[in-house]
Amino acid sequence: MSGHGAPIPMTSRKGSALRGTANVPGDKSVSHRSLILGALSIGETKISGLLEGQDVLDTARAMSAFGADVTDHGEGNWSVHGVGVGGFAEPDDVIDCGNAGTGVRLIMGAMATCPINATFTGDASLRSRPMNRITVPLQGFGAKSYGRSNGYLPLTMVGARDAMGITYKSPHPSAQIKSAVLLAGLNALGETTLIEESLTRDHSERMLRGFGADIETVETSEGFATTLQGRPELVAQDITVPRDPSSAAFPVCAALIVEGSEVLVPNIGLNPTRNGLFTTLIEMGADITFENEREEGGEPVADLRIKYSDLTGVEVPPERAPTMIDEYPILSVVASFATGKTVMRGVKELRVKECDRIDAMARGLENMGVTIEEGEDFMIVHGQSGDVKGGGTAATHLDHRIAMSFMCMGLATQQPVSIDDGGAIATSFPIFEELMGGLNAHIERKNR
Ligand code: S3P
C-alpha cells in the first residue's frame, strides 16, 4: 500500500554464533507471477507457499480489482479464479502497488492489451522509479500512458484494442521489462518476441509454459530471443512457490560472517538465472553445501548448509549481474569482512531499484568504517579481514534489502549497527526479525 507508517529504527549487535534452521518465505518473483497468471487463466489456480509480504499482497488486491476471484486460505495457501487472457475488467479505483516495482510493471504489461483503463500509483520509492522502460514497449502494442514527467507514477494506462504482437529489444537487462512485454503479448494477435542481451530471470517463461502458452527462447546473434504465440488459452495450475533465494541470502551471509555459525536453509529455489550470489560466495571461499538437490514445480531446489568461513575478495564478472542483481547489497556487506577487495562492475541497474542501492550501500558502509569506491556502474569494497568497526546508522530509503543487509552486518561488527527505518522489510520478508532471532541473532527495534 502506498504511504508508509512511522519509521521503525532498528539495531543489531554481535552475540553468539548463529545456529539452527532458517525457513525463509516464498519467492517474491514467483509469487507475483502465480497471482497474475492465475488471474489470466481459466479455472482455479491453487498456490501454496505464497510470500505474504506487502508487495505480493498488493498484487493480490490488484488482481481482485481487475476481476479475478482471489482467496486467502491461510498459511500461504491461496486460490485464484481467473478471468482468462484478455478478460481483465476495468478497476473502479486507483491500483496501489505500494513498494513493488515487479508488481506494477508486470500488471501494467498484463492490462496493456485489454480494452480498459487503469491508474497506478505506489509509495514514495515506487513513485521515483522509471516507468518509461515499460510504457515505451507497451506503446508498440498500441497502449497509451499518461504519467508524470519521465513516466513516473501515478500513471494512467489506456489499454490497446485488437493489439498485434511486437518484437522488442530490451535496452536494459530486466526481467520486469521482459515479463511486461510477454504478458502484454498474451492478448495480442500473432507472435511477440523479446530480445535481451543477457538472460534475466526466466520465471515468467517457465510459468507461462506451465499454464499452456507456446513460448520458447533461442540464442541468436542479437541475444536471447523469447517468442510467445498470442491469444493462448491459459489453464489454471497448482503452484508450489519455492523459497526465495534473495531472502535466503540474508541468513546465508550472516552465517558466513558470524564466527562459529552453522545454519541450514532448506528448500531454496536455485534457478540458474537467480543463483549468482551463491556462485560468488563459493569463489570467495564460503563453506556452502547443497543438499537434497531436486526439482519442484519446474524450478531446481536444494537445502543449503552454511558454515562460518574465512573469505577472500573477488572480482564479480559483470555478466553475472542479472543472476544476482538483488544480492549486491548483502554481498557488499560480506565483502567488508573478506580479505582483499571485492570488485562489482556492470551494476548500474542498482541505481534504479527501490532506492539507488550503490549510493545507499556506499554511504552506509562508510558510516561503519568501511572503505568504498563507487562509480555510475561499479562498486569496490575494501575488505577488512573480519575486523569491521560498525557503530553507525545507515539510511534505508524505503528499501527492504538495504535494511536487512545492515541488520546482518551488525551481527559481526565490533559495535552495533543501526538503521533509520526497517519498515520496508515487511515488503519481502515479514518474518525476518523472528527468523533471525531463532538463529540467535540480536536484532531489535529501538524505542520499544
Ligand atoms: C524481478 C526482477 C528484477 C529484480 C526484482 C524482481 C522480477 O528487476 O530486481 O526484485 O521479479 O522480475 P529487473 O528485472 O528490473 O532487473
Tab-separated table of C-alpha atoms and ligand atoms in Angstrom:
chain	number	residue	atom	x	y	z
A	1	MET	CA	0.000	0.000	0.000
A	2	SER	CA	1.313	3.419	-0.678
A	3	GLY	CA	2.365	5.568	2.188
A	4	HIS	CA	4.433	4.200	4.944
A	5	GLY	CA	3.819	4.046	8.677
A	6	ALA	CA	6.048	5.684	11.264
A	7	PRO	CA	9.730	4.778	10.758
A	8	ILE	CA	10.922	1.672	12.603
A	9	PRO	CA	14.513	2.294	13.731
A	10	MET	CA	16.398	-0.943	14.406
A	11	THR	CA	19.752	-2.061	15.789
A	12	SER	CA	21.710	-5.291	15.536
A	13	ARG	CA	24.661	-6.383	17.641
A	14	LYS	CA	27.203	-9.160	17.971
A	15	GLY	CA	26.228	-12.162	20.089
A	16	SER	CA	26.830	-15.863	19.949
A	17	ALA	CA	27.227	-17.961	16.808
A	18	LEU	CA	24.168	-18.382	14.566
A	19	ARG	CA	22.709	-21.863	14.737
A	20	GLY	CA	19.574	-23.602	13.513
A	21	THR	CA	17.262	-23.829	10.535
A	22	ALA	CA	16.070	-20.808	8.576
A	23	ASN	CA	12.747	-21.416	6.808
A	24	VAL	CA	12.662	-18.329	4.609
A	25	PRO	CA	9.421	-17.234	2.888
A	26	GLY	CA	8.283	-17.961	-0.664
A	27	ASP	CA	9.926	-16.433	-3.706
A	28	LYS	CA	8.692	-12.924	-4.412
A	29	SER	CA	9.119	-13.131	-8.193
A	30	VAL	CA	7.294	-16.460	-8.430
A	31	SER	CA	4.567	-15.267	-6.020
A	32	HIS	CA	3.708	-12.172	-8.098
A	33	ARG	CA	3.631	-14.243	-11.283
A	34	SER	CA	1.479	-17.021	-9.844
A	35	LEU	CA	-1.226	-14.495	-8.892
A	36	ILE	CA	-1.065	-12.676	-12.228
A	37	LEU	CA	-1.060	-15.815	-14.395
A	38	GLY	CA	-3.750	-17.336	-12.175
A	39	ALA	CA	-5.850	-14.232	-12.867
A	40	LEU	CA	-5.265	-14.563	-16.629
A	41	SER	CA	-6.192	-18.231	-16.844
A	42	ILE	CA	-9.420	-20.192	-16.896
A	43	GLY	CA	-10.269	-22.263	-13.814
A	44	GLU	CA	-8.940	-22.308	-10.276
A	45	THR	CA	-5.210	-21.888	-9.672
A	46	LYS	CA	-4.125	-23.160	-6.257
A	47	ILE	CA	-0.966	-21.638	-4.849
A	48	SER	CA	0.932	-22.924	-1.831
A	49	GLY	CA	3.884	-21.232	-0.157
A	50	LEU	CA	2.891	-17.789	-1.444
A	51	LEU	CA	5.018	-14.993	0.007
A	52	GLU	CA	2.648	-12.955	2.137
A	53	GLY	CA	4.825	-9.851	2.051
A	54	GLN	CA	3.222	-6.495	1.364
A	55	ASP	CA	4.448	-6.390	-2.262
A	56	VAL	CA	2.648	-9.618	-3.101
A	57	LEU	CA	-0.457	-8.747	-1.059
A	58	ASP	CA	-0.706	-5.576	-3.148
A	59	THR	CA	-0.592	-7.679	-6.327
A	60	ALA	CA	-3.295	-9.979	-4.919
A	61	ARG	CA	-5.510	-6.971	-4.254
A	62	ALA	CA	-4.814	-5.636	-7.737
A	63	MET	CA	-5.835	-8.952	-9.335
A	64	SER	CA	-9.183	-8.740	-7.481
A	65	ALA	CA	-9.595	-5.190	-8.758
A	66	PHE	CA	-9.139	-6.478	-12.332
A	67	GLY	CA	-11.926	-9.021	-11.774
A	68	ALA	CA	-10.205	-12.207	-10.592
A	69	ASP	CA	-11.540	-14.027	-7.553
A	70	VAL	CA	-8.574	-14.217	-5.172
A	71	THR	CA	-8.957	-16.083	-1.860
A	72	ASP	CA	-6.568	-16.413	1.071
A	73	HIS	CA	-6.981	-19.865	2.657
A	74	GLY	CA	-4.349	-19.240	5.350
A	75	GLU	CA	-0.745	-20.350	5.864
A	76	GLY	CA	0.422	-19.349	2.394
A	77	ASN	CA	-2.360	-21.233	0.572
A	78	TRP	CA	-4.256	-19.092	-1.918
A	79	SER	CA	-6.569	-19.685	-4.844
A	80	VAL	CA	-7.281	-17.568	-7.887
A	81	HIS	CA	-10.289	-17.980	-10.183
A	82	GLY	CA	-9.062	-16.314	-13.342
A	83	VAL	CA	-10.852	-14.280	-15.984
A	84	GLY	CA	-8.888	-15.661	-18.948
A	85	VAL	CA	-6.497	-13.944	-21.370
A	86	GLY	CA	-7.916	-10.534	-22.337
A	87	GLY	CA	-10.630	-10.810	-19.668
A	88	PHE	CA	-9.461	-8.141	-17.232
A	89	ALA	CA	-12.293	-5.838	-16.072
A	90	GLU	CA	-11.681	-2.138	-15.588
A	91	PRO	CA	-10.777	-1.390	-11.947
A	92	ASP	CA	-13.069	1.142	-10.282
A	93	ASP	CA	-10.269	2.743	-8.278
A	94	VAL	CA	-6.556	3.510	-8.433
A	95	ILE	CA	-4.294	0.430	-8.328
A	96	ASP	CA	-1.846	0.965	-5.488
A	97	CYS	CA	1.213	-1.277	-5.871
A	98	GLY	CA	2.920	0.022	-2.731
A	99	ASN	CA	6.680	-0.568	-2.907
A	100	ALA	CA	6.568	-3.185	-5.680
A	101	GLY	CA	8.328	-2.453	-8.973
A	102	THR	CA	7.714	-6.016	-10.129
A	103	GLY	CA	4.032	-5.817	-9.213
A	104	VAL	CA	3.284	-2.567	-11.005
A	105	ARG	CA	5.364	-3.300	-14.105
A	106	LEU	CA	4.009	-6.807	-14.671
A	107	ILE	CA	0.426	-5.720	-14.062
A	108	MET	CA	0.800	-2.785	-16.465
A	109	GLY	CA	2.013	-5.274	-19.068
A	110	ALA	CA	-0.843	-7.676	-18.397
A	111	MET	CA	-3.527	-4.958	-18.811
A	112	ALA	CA	-1.905	-3.041	-21.678
A	113	THR	CA	-3.588	-5.133	-24.366
A	114	CYS	CA	-7.007	-5.224	-22.672
A	115	PRO	CA	-9.527	-2.557	-23.766
A	116	ILE	CA	-9.703	-0.917	-20.340
A	117	ASN	CA	-8.104	1.984	-18.496
A	118	ALA	CA	-6.294	1.760	-15.166
A	119	THR	CA	-4.420	4.232	-12.991
A	120	PHE	CA	-1.408	3.051	-10.991
A	121	THR	CA	0.446	4.511	-8.036
A	122	GLY	CA	2.741	3.414	-5.242
A	123	ASP	CA	4.758	4.592	-2.258
A	124	ALA	CA	7.419	7.327	-2.385
A	125	SER	CA	10.053	4.815	-3.534
A	126	LEU	CA	7.942	3.421	-6.380
A	127	ARG	CA	6.852	6.905	-7.439
A	128	SER	CA	10.505	7.763	-8.046
A	129	ARG	CA	11.312	4.725	-10.228
A	130	PRO	CA	11.396	4.861	-14.035
A	131	MET	CA	8.296	3.504	-15.763
A	132	ASN	CA	9.284	4.598	-19.291
A	133	ARG	CA	11.186	1.341	-19.622
A	134	ILE	CA	7.751	-0.355	-19.553
A	135	THR	CA	5.464	2.215	-21.172
A	136	VAL	CA	7.720	2.610	-24.248
A	137	PRO	CA	7.492	-1.050	-25.332
A	138	LEU	CA	3.803	-1.181	-24.380
A	139	GLN	CA	3.166	1.709	-26.794
A	140	GLY	CA	4.327	-0.705	-29.503
A	141	PHE	CA	1.149	-2.718	-28.824
A	142	GLY	CA	-0.948	0.456	-29.122
A	143	ALA	CA	-1.337	1.124	-25.390
A	144	LYS	CA	-1.119	4.730	-24.237
A	145	SER	CA	0.029	6.030	-20.901
A	146	TYR	CA	-0.223	9.357	-19.171
A	147	GLY	CA	2.018	9.785	-16.175
A	148	ARG	CA	4.125	12.456	-14.524
A	149	SER	CA	7.166	13.694	-16.402
A	150	ASN	CA	9.723	10.946	-17.026
A	151	GLY	CA	6.866	8.476	-16.828
A	152	TYR	CA	6.810	8.482	-13.051
A	153	LEU	CA	3.738	7.201	-11.216
A	154	PRO	CA	0.891	7.975	-10.783
A	155	LEU	CA	0.224	6.892	-14.318
A	156	THR	CA	-2.897	6.010	-16.294
A	157	MET	CA	-2.630	3.283	-18.878
A	158	VAL	CA	-5.141	3.116	-21.711
A	159	GLY	CA	-5.110	-0.461	-22.931
A	160	ALA	CA	-4.927	-1.257	-26.640
A	161	ARG	CA	-7.832	-2.791	-28.586
A	162	ASP	CA	-7.001	-5.569	-31.045
A	163	ALA	CA	-3.264	-5.370	-30.365
A	164	MET	CA	-0.781	-7.050	-32.681
A	165	GLY	CA	2.334	-8.772	-31.369
A	166	ILE	CA	5.633	-6.883	-31.395
A	167	THR	CA	9.354	-7.539	-31.463
A	168	TYR	CA	11.240	-5.539	-28.876
A	169	LYS	CA	14.927	-5.452	-27.984
A	170	SER	CA	15.256	-4.545	-24.334
A	171	PRO	CA	17.804	-1.780	-23.657
A	172	HIS	CA	18.233	-2.931	-20.028
A	173	PRO	CA	18.869	-6.382	-18.535
A	174	SER	CA	15.470	-6.539	-16.832
A	175	ALA	CA	13.109	-9.440	-16.224
A	176	GLN	CA	10.434	-6.888	-15.417
A	177	ILE	CA	10.649	-5.399	-18.918
A	178	LYS	CA	10.733	-8.881	-20.466
A	179	SER	CA	7.764	-10.042	-18.409
A	180	ALA	CA	5.687	-6.919	-19.048
A	181	VAL	CA	6.155	-7.340	-22.818
A	182	LEU	CA	5.376	-11.070	-22.738
A	183	LEU	CA	2.274	-10.563	-20.575
A	184	ALA	CA	1.058	-7.875	-22.987
A	185	GLY	CA	1.774	-10.283	-25.842
A	186	LEU	CA	-0.699	-12.761	-24.368
A	187	ASN	CA	-3.684	-10.776	-25.650
A	188	ALA	CA	-2.049	-9.667	-28.920
A	189	LEU	CA	-2.561	-11.349	-32.274
A	190	GLY	CA	0.415	-13.247	-33.631
A	191	GLU	CA	3.867	-13.521	-32.108
A	192	THR	CA	5.550	-11.315	-29.562
A	193	THR	CA	9.346	-11.523	-29.302
A	194	LEU	CA	11.513	-10.013	-26.592
A	195	ILE	CA	15.256	-9.910	-27.158
A	196	GLU	CA	17.684	-9.411	-24.282
A	197	GLU	CA	21.476	-9.381	-24.343
A	198	SER	CA	21.875	-11.309	-21.099
A	199	LEU	CA	19.373	-13.834	-19.904
A	200	THR	CA	17.464	-12.400	-16.939
A	201	ARG	CA	15.359	-14.455	-14.540
A	202	ASP	CA	13.067	-16.716	-16.535
A	203	HIS	CA	10.232	-17.400	-14.085
A	204	SER	CA	7.651	-15.845	-16.417
A	205	GLU	CA	8.679	-18.066	-19.308
A	206	ARG	CA	8.672	-21.209	-17.162
A	207	MET	CA	5.316	-20.393	-15.644
A	208	LEU	CA	3.694	-19.320	-18.924
A	209	ARG	CA	4.755	-22.671	-20.392
A	210	GLY	CA	3.268	-24.421	-17.361
A	211	PHE	CA	-0.070	-22.635	-17.919
A	212	GLY	CA	-0.098	-23.863	-21.515
A	213	ALA	CA	1.359	-20.962	-23.514
A	214	ASP	CA	3.523	-21.658	-26.553
A	215	ILE	CA	6.766	-19.877	-25.663
A	216	GLU	CA	10.395	-20.549	-26.452
A	217	THR	CA	13.773	-18.893	-26.005
A	218	VAL	CA	16.579	-19.228	-28.541
A	219	GLU	CA	20.065	-17.740	-28.523
A	220	THR	CA	20.585	-15.539	-31.590
A	221	SER	CA	23.360	-13.203	-32.754
A	222	GLU	CA	21.395	-10.348	-31.116
A	223	GLY	CA	20.919	-12.088	-27.793
A	224	PHE	CA	18.330	-14.314	-26.165
A	225	ALA	CA	15.058	-14.096	-28.092
A	226	THR	CA	11.900	-15.250	-26.344
A	227	THR	CA	8.879	-15.699	-28.587
A	228	LEU	CA	5.321	-16.127	-27.329
A	229	GLN	CA	2.344	-17.043	-29.526
A	230	GLY	CA	-0.512	-14.655	-28.751
A	231	ARG	CA	-4.038	-15.480	-27.595
A	232	PRO	CA	-3.355	-18.816	-25.891
A	233	GLU	CA	-5.925	-20.303	-23.572
A	234	LEU	CA	-4.152	-20.407	-20.226
A	235	VAL	CA	-5.330	-23.239	-17.993
A	236	ALA	CA	-5.294	-22.938	-14.187
A	237	GLN	CA	-2.441	-24.727	-12.410
A	238	ASP	CA	-1.406	-25.870	-8.944
A	239	ILE	CA	1.732	-23.955	-7.991
A	240	THR	CA	4.162	-24.622	-5.161
A	241	VAL	CA	6.236	-21.493	-4.684
A	242	PRO	CA	9.888	-22.317	-3.894
A	243	ARG	CA	11.565	-20.363	-1.095
A	244	ASP	CA	13.227	-17.159	-2.144
A	245	PRO	CA	16.997	-17.280	-2.817
A	246	SER	CA	17.100	-13.495	-2.436
A	247	SER	CA	15.662	-13.797	1.095
A	248	ALA	CA	17.851	-16.836	1.841
A	249	ALA	CA	20.817	-14.576	1.068
A	250	PHE	CA	20.417	-12.845	4.456
A	251	PRO	CA	20.715	-15.830	6.839
A	252	VAL	CA	23.289	-17.389	4.466
A	253	CYS	CA	25.523	-14.310	4.503
A	254	ALA	CA	25.000	-13.666	8.218
A	255	ALA	CA	26.177	-17.228	8.972
A	256	LEU	CA	29.271	-16.687	6.811
A	257	ILE	CA	30.399	-13.596	8.749
A	258	VAL	CA	29.434	-14.517	12.349
A	259	GLU	CA	32.176	-16.686	13.841
A	260	GLY	CA	31.301	-20.288	14.666
A	261	SER	CA	27.947	-20.247	12.839
A	262	GLU	CA	26.285	-23.196	11.112
A	263	VAL	CA	22.841	-22.728	9.584
A	264	LEU	CA	20.570	-24.864	7.395
A	265	VAL	CA	18.386	-23.021	4.859
A	266	PRO	CA	16.008	-25.587	3.317
A	267	ASN	CA	14.047	-25.612	0.041
A	268	ILE	CA	15.745	-22.777	-1.761
A	269	GLY	CA	14.986	-22.128	-5.426
A	270	LEU	CA	18.256	-22.402	-7.391
A	271	ASN	CA	17.078	-21.327	-10.817
A	272	PRO	CA	20.345	-20.663	-12.739
A	273	THR	CA	19.076	-17.174	-13.639
A	274	ARG	CA	18.966	-16.388	-9.888
A	275	ASN	CA	21.896	-18.183	-8.223
A	276	GLY	CA	24.823	-15.822	-8.939
A	277	LEU	CA	25.289	-14.905	-5.276
A	278	PHE	CA	25.961	-18.496	-4.228
A	279	THR	CA	28.491	-18.936	-7.063
A	280	THR	CA	30.243	-15.731	-5.981
A	281	LEU	CA	30.289	-16.661	-2.293
A	282	ILE	CA	31.820	-20.051	-3.122
A	283	GLU	CA	34.506	-18.283	-5.182
A	284	MET	CA	35.202	-16.164	-2.082
A	285	GLY	CA	35.811	-19.360	-0.109
A	286	ALA	CA	32.389	-19.811	1.502
A	287	ASP	CA	31.582	-23.202	3.008
A	288	ILE	CA	28.165	-23.821	1.437
A	289	THR	CA	26.856	-27.269	0.615
A	290	PHE	CA	23.799	-28.032	-1.475
A	291	GLU	CA	21.922	-30.993	-0.010
A	292	ASN	CA	18.931	-32.849	-1.405
A	293	GLU	CA	19.070	-31.266	-4.868
A	294	ARG	CA	15.710	-31.789	-6.632
A	295	GLU	CA	13.134	-30.167	-8.913
A	296	GLU	CA	9.857	-28.704	-7.615
A	297	GLY	CA	7.208	-27.012	-9.743
A	298	GLY	CA	9.586	-26.632	-12.690
A	299	GLU	CA	12.281	-24.946	-10.569
A	300	PRO	CA	15.525	-26.530	-9.242
A	301	VAL	CA	15.593	-26.594	-5.428
A	302	ALA	CA	18.089	-27.630	-2.707
A	303	ASP	CA	18.722	-27.338	1.040
A	304	LEU	CA	21.700	-25.095	1.802
A	305	ARG	CA	24.087	-25.740	4.705
A	306	ILE	CA	26.327	-22.797	5.533
A	307	LYS	CA	29.289	-22.582	7.896
A	308	TYR	CA	31.222	-19.515	9.028
A	309	SER	CA	34.129	-19.042	6.597
A	310	ASP	CA	37.290	-17.004	6.069
A	311	LEU	CA	36.522	-15.140	2.863
A	312	THR	CA	38.680	-13.543	0.191
A	313	GLY	CA	37.624	-10.632	-2.032
A	314	VAL	CA	36.876	-11.434	-5.677
A	315	GLU	CA	36.071	-9.711	-8.941
A	316	VAL	CA	32.438	-10.479	-9.786
A	317	PRO	CA	32.095	-10.907	-13.576
A	318	PRO	CA	29.759	-8.185	-14.922
A	319	GLU	CA	27.833	-10.756	-16.978
A	320	ARG	CA	26.781	-12.412	-13.719
A	321	ALA	CA	24.932	-9.275	-12.571
A	322	PRO	CA	21.443	-10.241	-13.833
A	323	THR	CA	21.619	-13.511	-11.862
A	324	MET	CA	22.262	-11.730	-8.553
A	325	ILE	CA	21.065	-8.181	-9.075
A	326	ASP	CA	19.149	-8.046	-5.767
A	327	GLU	CA	22.044	-9.557	-3.825
A	328	TYR	CA	24.732	-6.866	-4.283
A	329	PRO	CA	23.748	-5.042	-1.074
A	330	ILE	CA	24.296	-8.122	1.108
A	331	LEU	CA	27.360	-9.130	-0.953
A	332	SER	CA	28.901	-5.739	-0.227
A	333	VAL	CA	28.392	-6.423	3.491
A	334	VAL	CA	30.069	-9.841	3.199
A	335	ALA	CA	32.863	-8.225	1.154
A	336	SER	CA	33.541	-5.833	4.056
A	337	PHE	CA	34.539	-8.831	6.195
A	338	ALA	CA	36.633	-10.536	3.479
A	339	THR	CA	40.378	-10.191	2.988
A	340	GLY	CA	41.184	-8.026	-0.028
A	341	LYS	CA	38.894	-6.074	-2.252
A	342	THR	CA	35.691	-7.170	-3.983
A	343	VAL	CA	35.040	-5.537	-7.330
A	344	MET	CA	31.472	-5.347	-8.642
A	345	ARG	CA	31.107	-3.948	-12.149
A	346	GLY	CA	28.233	-3.750	-14.621
A	347	VAL	CA	25.788	-2.966	-11.835
A	348	LYS	CA	24.163	0.302	-12.930
A	349	GLU	CA	20.681	-1.250	-12.661
A	350	LEU	CA	21.241	-0.999	-8.892
A	351	ARG	CA	20.716	2.736	-9.218
A	352	VAL	CA	17.027	2.292	-10.180
A	353	LYS	CA	15.915	-0.257	-7.603
A	354	GLU	CA	13.774	0.526	-4.530
A	355	CYS	CA	16.454	3.187	-3.993
A	356	ASP	CA	19.848	3.934	-5.541
A	357	ARG	CA	21.446	0.885	-3.978
A	358	ILE	CA	25.041	1.786	-4.888
A	359	ASP	CA	24.693	5.112	-3.123
A	360	ALA	CA	22.787	3.678	-0.148
A	361	MET	CA	25.340	0.898	0.446
A	362	ALA	CA	28.345	3.171	-0.106
A	363	ARG	CA	27.120	5.804	2.367
A	364	GLY	CA	26.008	3.211	4.916
A	365	LEU	CA	29.229	1.174	4.723
A	366	GLU	CA	31.296	4.340	5.085
A	367	ASN	CA	29.363	5.056	8.283
A	368	MET	CA	30.501	1.632	9.538
A	369	GLY	CA	34.178	2.359	8.837
A	370	VAL	CA	34.465	0.507	5.510
A	371	THR	CA	36.268	1.995	2.501
A	372	ILE	CA	34.246	2.017	-0.710
A	373	GLU	CA	34.934	3.217	-4.234
A	374	GLU	CA	31.933	3.754	-6.470
A	375	GLY	CA	31.051	4.985	-9.940
A	376	GLU	CA	27.997	5.050	-12.186
A	377	ASP	CA	28.093	1.297	-12.738
A	378	PHE	CA	30.596	-0.120	-10.244
A	379	MET	CA	31.295	-0.527	-6.574
A	380	ILE	CA	34.540	-1.703	-4.934
A	381	VAL	CA	34.550	-2.749	-1.294
A	382	HIS	CA	37.856	-2.892	0.578
A	383	GLY	CA	37.593	-5.893	2.869
A	384	GLN	CA	38.808	-5.656	6.450
A	385	SER	CA	39.680	-9.294	7.168
A	386	GLY	CA	36.860	-9.891	9.628
A	387	ASP	CA	37.510	-6.749	11.634
A	388	VAL	CA	34.803	-4.176	10.897
A	389	LYS	CA	34.058	-1.297	13.241
A	390	GLY	CA	30.306	-0.673	12.801
A	391	GLY	CA	28.841	1.768	15.297
A	392	GLY	CA	26.995	3.906	12.718
A	393	THR	CA	23.494	4.360	11.351
A	394	ALA	CA	22.534	3.591	7.757
A	395	ALA	CA	19.679	5.286	5.896
A	396	THR	CA	17.453	2.676	4.215
A	397	HIS	CA	15.359	4.838	1.825
A	398	LEU	CA	12.279	2.537	1.969
A	399	ASP	CA	14.456	-0.307	0.661
A	400	HIS	CA	13.990	-3.704	2.318
A	401	ARG	CA	17.274	-5.149	1.073
A	402	ILE	CA	19.331	-2.220	2.343
A	403	ALA	CA	17.644	-2.569	5.752
A	404	MET	CA	18.247	-6.331	6.031
A	405	SER	CA	21.824	-6.062	4.753
A	406	PHE	CA	22.807	-3.650	7.522
A	407	MET	CA	20.964	-5.678	10.162
A	408	CYS	CA	23.031	-8.722	9.140
A	409	MET	CA	26.207	-6.627	9.181
A	410	GLY	CA	25.735	-5.577	12.808
A	411	LEU	CA	25.774	-9.239	13.904
A	412	ALA	CA	29.514	-9.318	13.191
A	413	THR	CA	30.823	-5.751	13.652
A	414	GLN	CA	32.679	-4.627	16.790
A	415	GLN	CA	29.980	-2.080	17.636
A	416	PRO	CA	26.216	-2.320	16.933
A	417	VAL	CA	24.792	-1.207	13.585
A	418	SER	CA	21.604	0.858	13.355
A	419	ILE	CA	19.180	1.673	10.571
A	420	ASP	CA	16.798	4.598	10.466
A	421	ASP	CA	13.827	2.532	9.291
A	422	GLY	CA	13.242	-1.197	8.930
A	423	GLY	CA	9.587	-0.813	7.917
A	424	ALA	CA	10.220	-1.863	4.319
A	425	ILE	CA	11.459	-5.303	5.420
A	426	ALA	CA	7.803	-6.403	5.504
A	427	THR	CA	7.531	-5.971	1.727
A	428	SER	CA	9.528	-9.147	1.052
A	429	PHE	CA	10.480	-10.821	4.357
A	430	PRO	CA	7.820	-10.168	7.008
A	431	ILE	CA	9.285	-12.822	9.362
A	432	PHE	CA	12.878	-11.553	9.111
A	433	GLU	CA	13.263	-10.464	12.763
A	434	GLU	CA	11.611	-13.614	14.131
A	435	LEU	CA	13.578	-15.924	11.840
A	436	MET	CA	16.933	-14.279	12.587
A	437	GLY	CA	16.099	-14.246	16.315
A	438	GLY	CA	15.510	-18.006	16.070
A	439	LEU	CA	19.126	-18.381	14.888
A	440	ASN	CA	20.372	-16.415	17.992
A	441	ALA	CA	20.763	-13.111	16.122
A	442	HIS	CA	20.378	-9.930	18.187
A	443	ILE	CA	18.209	-7.657	16.061
A	444	GLU	CA	15.940	-5.248	17.905
A	445	ARG	CA	13.575	-2.421	17.254
A	446	LYS	CA	14.620	0.698	19.107
A	447	ASN	CA	12.238	2.645	21.400
A	448	ARG	CA	10.216	-0.453	22.257
B	1	S3P	C1	12.336	-9.008	-10.638
B	1	S3P	C2	13.296	-8.564	-11.492
B	1	S3P	C3	14.440	-7.740	-11.064
B	1	S3P	C4	14.606	-7.710	-9.546
B	1	S3P	C5	13.295	-7.573	-8.838
B	1	S3P	C6	12.383	-8.729	-9.188
B	1	S3P	C7	11.246	-9.835	-11.185
B	1	S3P	O1	14.262	-6.430	-11.538
B	1	S3P	O2	15.457	-6.650	-9.164
B	1	S3P	O3	13.491	-7.567	-7.438
B	1	S3P	O4	10.530	-10.496	-10.407
B	1	S3P	O5	11.081	-9.847	-12.416
B	1	S3P	P1	14.632	-6.053	-13.043
B	1	S3P	O6	14.037	-7.073	-13.894
B	1	S3P	O7	14.050	-4.727	-13.303
B	1	S3P	O8	16.121	-6.052	-13.069
